[in-house]
Tab-separated table of C-alpha atoms in Angstrom:
chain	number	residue	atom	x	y	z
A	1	UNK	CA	-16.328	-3.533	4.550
A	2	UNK	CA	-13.098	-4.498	6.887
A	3	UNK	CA	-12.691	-6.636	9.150
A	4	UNK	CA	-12.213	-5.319	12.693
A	5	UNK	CA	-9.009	-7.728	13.354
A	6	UNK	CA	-6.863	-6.892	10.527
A	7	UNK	CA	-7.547	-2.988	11.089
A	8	UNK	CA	-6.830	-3.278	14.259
A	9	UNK	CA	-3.940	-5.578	13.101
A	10	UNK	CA	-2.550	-3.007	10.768
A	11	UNK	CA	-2.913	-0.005	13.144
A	12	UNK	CA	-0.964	-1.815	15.468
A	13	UNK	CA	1.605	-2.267	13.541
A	14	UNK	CA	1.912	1.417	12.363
A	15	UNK	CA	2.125	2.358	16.083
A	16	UNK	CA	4.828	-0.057	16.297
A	17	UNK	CA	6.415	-0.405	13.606
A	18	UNK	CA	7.578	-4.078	13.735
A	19	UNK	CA	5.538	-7.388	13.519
A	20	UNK	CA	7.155	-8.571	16.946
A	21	UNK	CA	5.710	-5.497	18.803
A	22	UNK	CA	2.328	-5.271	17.099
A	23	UNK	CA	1.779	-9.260	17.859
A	24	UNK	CA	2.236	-8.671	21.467
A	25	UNK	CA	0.122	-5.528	21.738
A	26	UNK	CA	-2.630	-7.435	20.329
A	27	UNK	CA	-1.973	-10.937	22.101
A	28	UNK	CA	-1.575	-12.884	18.915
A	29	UNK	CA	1.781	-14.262	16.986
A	30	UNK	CA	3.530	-12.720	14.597
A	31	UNK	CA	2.309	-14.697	12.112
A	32	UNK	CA	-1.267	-14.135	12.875
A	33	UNK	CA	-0.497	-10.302	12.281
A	34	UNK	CA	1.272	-11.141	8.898
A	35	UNK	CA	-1.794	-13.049	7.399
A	36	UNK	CA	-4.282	-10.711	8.494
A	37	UNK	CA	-2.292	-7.818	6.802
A	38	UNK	CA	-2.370	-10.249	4.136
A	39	UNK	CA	-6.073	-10.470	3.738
A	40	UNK	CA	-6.319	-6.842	4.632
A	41	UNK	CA	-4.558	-5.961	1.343
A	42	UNK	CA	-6.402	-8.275	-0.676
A	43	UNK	CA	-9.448	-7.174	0.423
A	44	UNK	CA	-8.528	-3.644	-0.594
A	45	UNK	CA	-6.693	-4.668	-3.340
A	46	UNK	CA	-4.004	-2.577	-2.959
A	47	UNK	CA	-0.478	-3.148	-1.137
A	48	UNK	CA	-0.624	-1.094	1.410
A	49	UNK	CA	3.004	-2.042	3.169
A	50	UNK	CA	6.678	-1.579	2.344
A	51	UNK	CA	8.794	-3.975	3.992
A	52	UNK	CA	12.352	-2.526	4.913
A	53	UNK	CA	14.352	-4.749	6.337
A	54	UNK	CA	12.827	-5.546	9.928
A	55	UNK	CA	10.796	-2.588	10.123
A	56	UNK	CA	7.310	-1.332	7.623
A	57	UNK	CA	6.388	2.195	6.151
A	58	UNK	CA	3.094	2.921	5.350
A	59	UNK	CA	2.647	4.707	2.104
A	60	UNK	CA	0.172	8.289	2.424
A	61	UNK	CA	-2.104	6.255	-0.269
A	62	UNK	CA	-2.259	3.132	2.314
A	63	UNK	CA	-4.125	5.752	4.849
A	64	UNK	CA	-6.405	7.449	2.460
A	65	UNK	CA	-8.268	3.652	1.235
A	66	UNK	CA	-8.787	2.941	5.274
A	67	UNK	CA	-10.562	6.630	6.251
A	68	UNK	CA	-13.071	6.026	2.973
């Protein structure tokens, strides 16, 4: 159902909270994290990330559509 990259894409960036800091954990740009999260929401078809400022929340609802 998901693709590996973006979920591990996305959980890096919850653990770090900025796109900077997830791209480096995971050896890819910044930009490569933002498109995957891309796909990963449209794939769920849900937004799943609030953007605030330089930093992203992750809404409880964004949690409960990855552990189904």
């Amino acid at each position: 159902m998901f693709f590996s990259k973006q979920l591990n894409q996305f959980i890096a960036l919850a653990k770090n909270g900025s796109l900077n800091q997830a791209a480096e954990s995971t050896n890819v740009t910044s930009s490569a994290i933002s498109q995957g999260l891309i796909l990963l929401e449209k794939k769920l078809g849900k937004n799943i990330l609030v953007k605030k400022k330089i930093k992203y929340s992750f809404p409880i609802m964004a949690w409960s559509y990855l552990i189904k």
